[in-house]
Amino acid sequence: MIDCVLRGYLKGDLEAMFRLDEVCFTSQFRFTREMMRHSAEAAVARVVVAEKDKDLVGFCIAHVEQENMGYVVTLDVDPAYRRNGVAHLLMKCLEAECRDAGCLSMWLHVYTDNSAAIRFYERMGYRFLHIDKDFYGEGSDAMVYIRALNSA
Ligand SMILES: CC(C)(COP(=O)(O)OP(=O)(O)OC[C@H]1O[C@@H](n2cnc3c(N)ncnc32)[C@H](O)[C@@H]1OP(=O)(O)O)[C@@H](O)C(=O)NCCC(=O)NCCS
């Protein structure tokens, strides 16, 4: 576990978030700058950033949806800081923010071949619901996961 600082989003984070997303995802899955800005600055957005020595090493974004659901838009951790509990800290903080905003559960899509993220979400208590066929484009399916927020 590394000692990183968690904080909310600042407009000045956008470029570092975009660059980290480029490292974390292949072109099929990554955000454009505009998509990233829109996702992070939407009225429904909740964003948590992890900093280590003032460098952005991870972030996650959720949107608070109708029906009291929090949707995880993205979760990115710098490869140099992985397996140190950064994503765990980010998700716990994001879930708490969504719970405070009235969400009763969180849900998300994850690419069927993204075994690291699938393991991570299952370890976080997320439960597989169903396959969303072609969610990421033809032949690229997503798994849908959900977790109730009534427990810590
Ligand atoms: C998935 C991701 C966010 C995990 O970040 P992380 O900071 O390394 O995760 P944590 O250290 O908090 O991991 C917590 C637990 O999740 C599981 N886990 C995380 N990464 C794993 C991996 N590569 N393989 C197997 N299990 C993994 C483990 O159980 C881990 O606990 P342990 O290290 O004590 O065994 C990171 O690999 C990443 O940014 N990947 C690219 C972007 C991505 O796929 N995002 C999710 C898209 S939906």
XYZ file of C-alpha atoms and ligand atoms in Angstrom:
200
model
C 0.000 0.000 0.000
C 1.523 3.353 -0.971
C 0.686 6.586 0.778
C -1.024 8.619 -1.895
C -3.306 11.605 -1.402
C -6.903 11.385 -2.604
C -8.686 14.552 -3.659
C -11.380 15.866 -5.970
C -11.000 16.908 -9.584
C -9.451 20.210 -10.650
C -9.651 21.502 -14.217
C -5.851 21.440 -14.355
C -5.938 17.623 -13.963
C -7.447 17.061 -17.380
C -4.237 16.738 -19.403
C -2.645 14.315 -16.904
C -5.869 12.266 -16.853
C -5.956 12.130 -20.636
C -2.309 11.046 -20.797
C -2.783 8.361 -18.163
C -5.821 7.061 -20.023
C -3.629 6.760 -23.137
C -1.240 4.562 -21.152
C -4.013 2.476 -19.572
C -6.144 1.684 -22.617
C -5.686 0.777 -26.267
C -7.232 3.154 -28.800
C -10.464 1.140 -28.951
C -11.237 1.939 -25.314
C -9.594 5.258 -24.502
C -11.197 8.674 -24.197
C -10.592 11.685 -26.384
C -9.727 14.884 -24.510
C -13.243 16.133 -25.102
C -14.842 12.922 -23.843
C -12.631 13.051 -20.755
C -13.539 16.681 -20.046
C -17.219 15.985 -20.582
C -17.129 12.911 -18.333
C -15.223 14.644 -15.534
C -17.085 17.964 -15.626
C -20.675 16.756 -16.106
C -23.050 17.901 -13.376
C -23.619 14.256 -12.430
C -19.885 13.460 -12.235
C -18.033 12.399 -9.116
C -14.258 12.267 -9.620
C -11.514 11.064 -7.304
C -7.839 11.680 -8.093
C -4.840 9.947 -6.455
C -1.619 11.927 -6.175
C 1.846 10.799 -5.163
C 4.410 13.570 -4.642
C 2.075 15.939 -6.557
C 1.938 13.605 -9.586
C -1.388 12.157 -10.669
C -1.040 8.373 -10.372
C -4.677 7.364 -10.709
C -8.245 8.562 -10.983
C -11.781 7.318 -11.295
C -15.015 8.863 -12.484
C -18.605 7.907 -11.748
C -21.867 9.434 -12.885
C -24.774 9.610 -10.480
C -27.699 8.342 -12.507
C -31.432 8.303 -11.993
C -32.780 5.316 -10.079
C -30.082 5.901 -7.410
C -27.341 4.162 -9.379
C -23.704 5.221 -9.640
C -22.133 4.292 -12.988
C -18.336 3.830 -13.034
C -17.201 5.643 -16.182
C -13.499 4.852 -15.857
C -10.784 3.780 -13.424
C -7.125 4.312 -14.327
C -3.948 3.609 -12.343
C -0.421 4.366 -13.547
C 1.287 1.024 -14.326
C 4.243 2.016 -12.105
C 1.923 2.170 -9.071
C -0.268 -0.887 -9.645
C -0.813 -3.653 -7.065
C -0.344 -1.100 -4.310
C -3.989 -0.646 -3.415
C -4.423 2.644 -5.315
C -7.506 1.458 -7.246
C -8.966 0.029 -4.048
C -8.605 3.419 -2.309
C -9.998 5.282 -5.309
C -13.050 3.021 -5.627
C -13.834 3.116 -1.897
C -13.756 6.916 -1.991
C -15.836 7.036 -5.184
C -18.413 4.657 -3.709
C -18.646 6.810 -0.564
C -19.233 9.916 -2.689
C -21.931 8.158 -4.695
C -23.547 6.868 -1.505
C -23.573 10.441 -0.133
C -25.255 11.520 -3.371
C -28.064 9.022 -2.719
C -26.850 6.033 -4.743
C -27.914 2.620 -3.494
C -25.652 0.694 -5.865
C -22.788 1.016 -8.335
C -22.597 -0.596 -11.735
C -20.078 -0.745 -14.568
C -18.988 -2.269 -17.845
C -15.675 -4.077 -18.201
C -14.193 -5.612 -21.350
C -14.430 -9.403 -21.292
C -10.653 -9.739 -21.955
C -9.636 -7.322 -19.169
C -8.820 -10.007 -16.632
C -6.973 -7.634 -14.249
C -9.977 -5.327 -13.933
C -12.406 -8.259 -13.672
C -10.370 -9.724 -10.800
C -10.161 -6.305 -9.197
C -13.912 -5.633 -9.323
C -14.763 -9.135 -8.091
C -12.340 -8.627 -5.192
C -14.161 -5.343 -4.468
C -17.422 -7.267 -4.132
C -18.913 -6.567 -7.546
C -21.257 -9.251 -8.860
C -21.473 -10.279 -12.523
C -24.904 -9.544 -14.009
C -24.776 -10.229 -17.740
C -22.880 -9.749 -21.000
C -23.514 -6.586 -23.022
C -22.760 -7.829 -26.524
C -20.742 -5.575 -28.856
C -20.690 -2.830 -26.192
C -17.154 -1.783 -27.238
C -17.770 -2.320 -30.949
C -18.535 -5.341 -33.076
C -17.043 -8.470 -31.525
C -15.982 -6.679 -28.311
C -18.346 -7.567 -25.498
C -18.603 -6.083 -22.013
C -19.411 -7.748 -18.723
C -21.809 -5.807 -16.533
C -21.079 -5.807 -12.796
C -23.027 -4.372 -9.878
C -22.496 -3.819 -6.166
C -24.966 -2.699 -3.532
C -23.746 0.220 -1.417
C -25.563 -0.720 1.761
C -22.405 -2.287 3.190
C -19.069 -0.534 3.863
C -7.497 -2.603 -12.925
C -6.632 -1.549 -12.230
C -7.425 -0.238 -12.072
C -6.206 -2.071 -10.849
O -5.458 -1.052 -10.190
P -4.478 -1.376 -8.962
O -4.193 -0.083 -8.260
O -3.315 -2.156 -9.436
O -5.400 -2.323 -8.052
P -5.194 -2.648 -6.498
O -3.745 -2.629 -6.160
O -6.098 -1.781 -5.683
O -5.707 -4.175 -6.487
C -6.575 -4.678 -5.496
C -6.791 -6.151 -5.778
O -7.399 -6.315 -7.084
C -6.869 -7.518 -7.711
N -6.029 -7.172 -8.870
C -5.639 -5.945 -9.262
N -4.879 -6.029 -10.379
C -4.795 -7.344 -10.689
C -4.126 -8.071 -11.714
N -3.380 -7.443 -12.671
N -4.251 -9.424 -11.742
C -4.967 -10.063 -10.796
N -5.616 -9.436 -9.776
C -5.523 -8.085 -9.730
C -5.995 -8.190 -6.636
O -6.845 -9.018 -5.872
C -5.527 -6.978 -5.832
O -5.128 -7.308 -4.520
P -3.598 -7.866 -4.261
O -2.657 -6.941 -4.999
O -3.482 -7.791 -2.778
O -3.577 -9.259 -4.824
C -5.312 -1.260 -13.052
O -4.727 -2.500 -13.412
C -5.522 -0.445 -14.304
O -5.494 0.797 -14.265
N -5.719 -1.123 -15.449
C -5.904 -0.426 -16.743
C -7.187 0.333 -16.777
C -8.391 -0.552 -16.520
O -8.488 -1.672 -17.001
N -9.352 0.012 -15.750
C -10.597 -0.661 -15.431
C -11.476 -0.557 -16.619
S -13.127 -0.957 -16.324
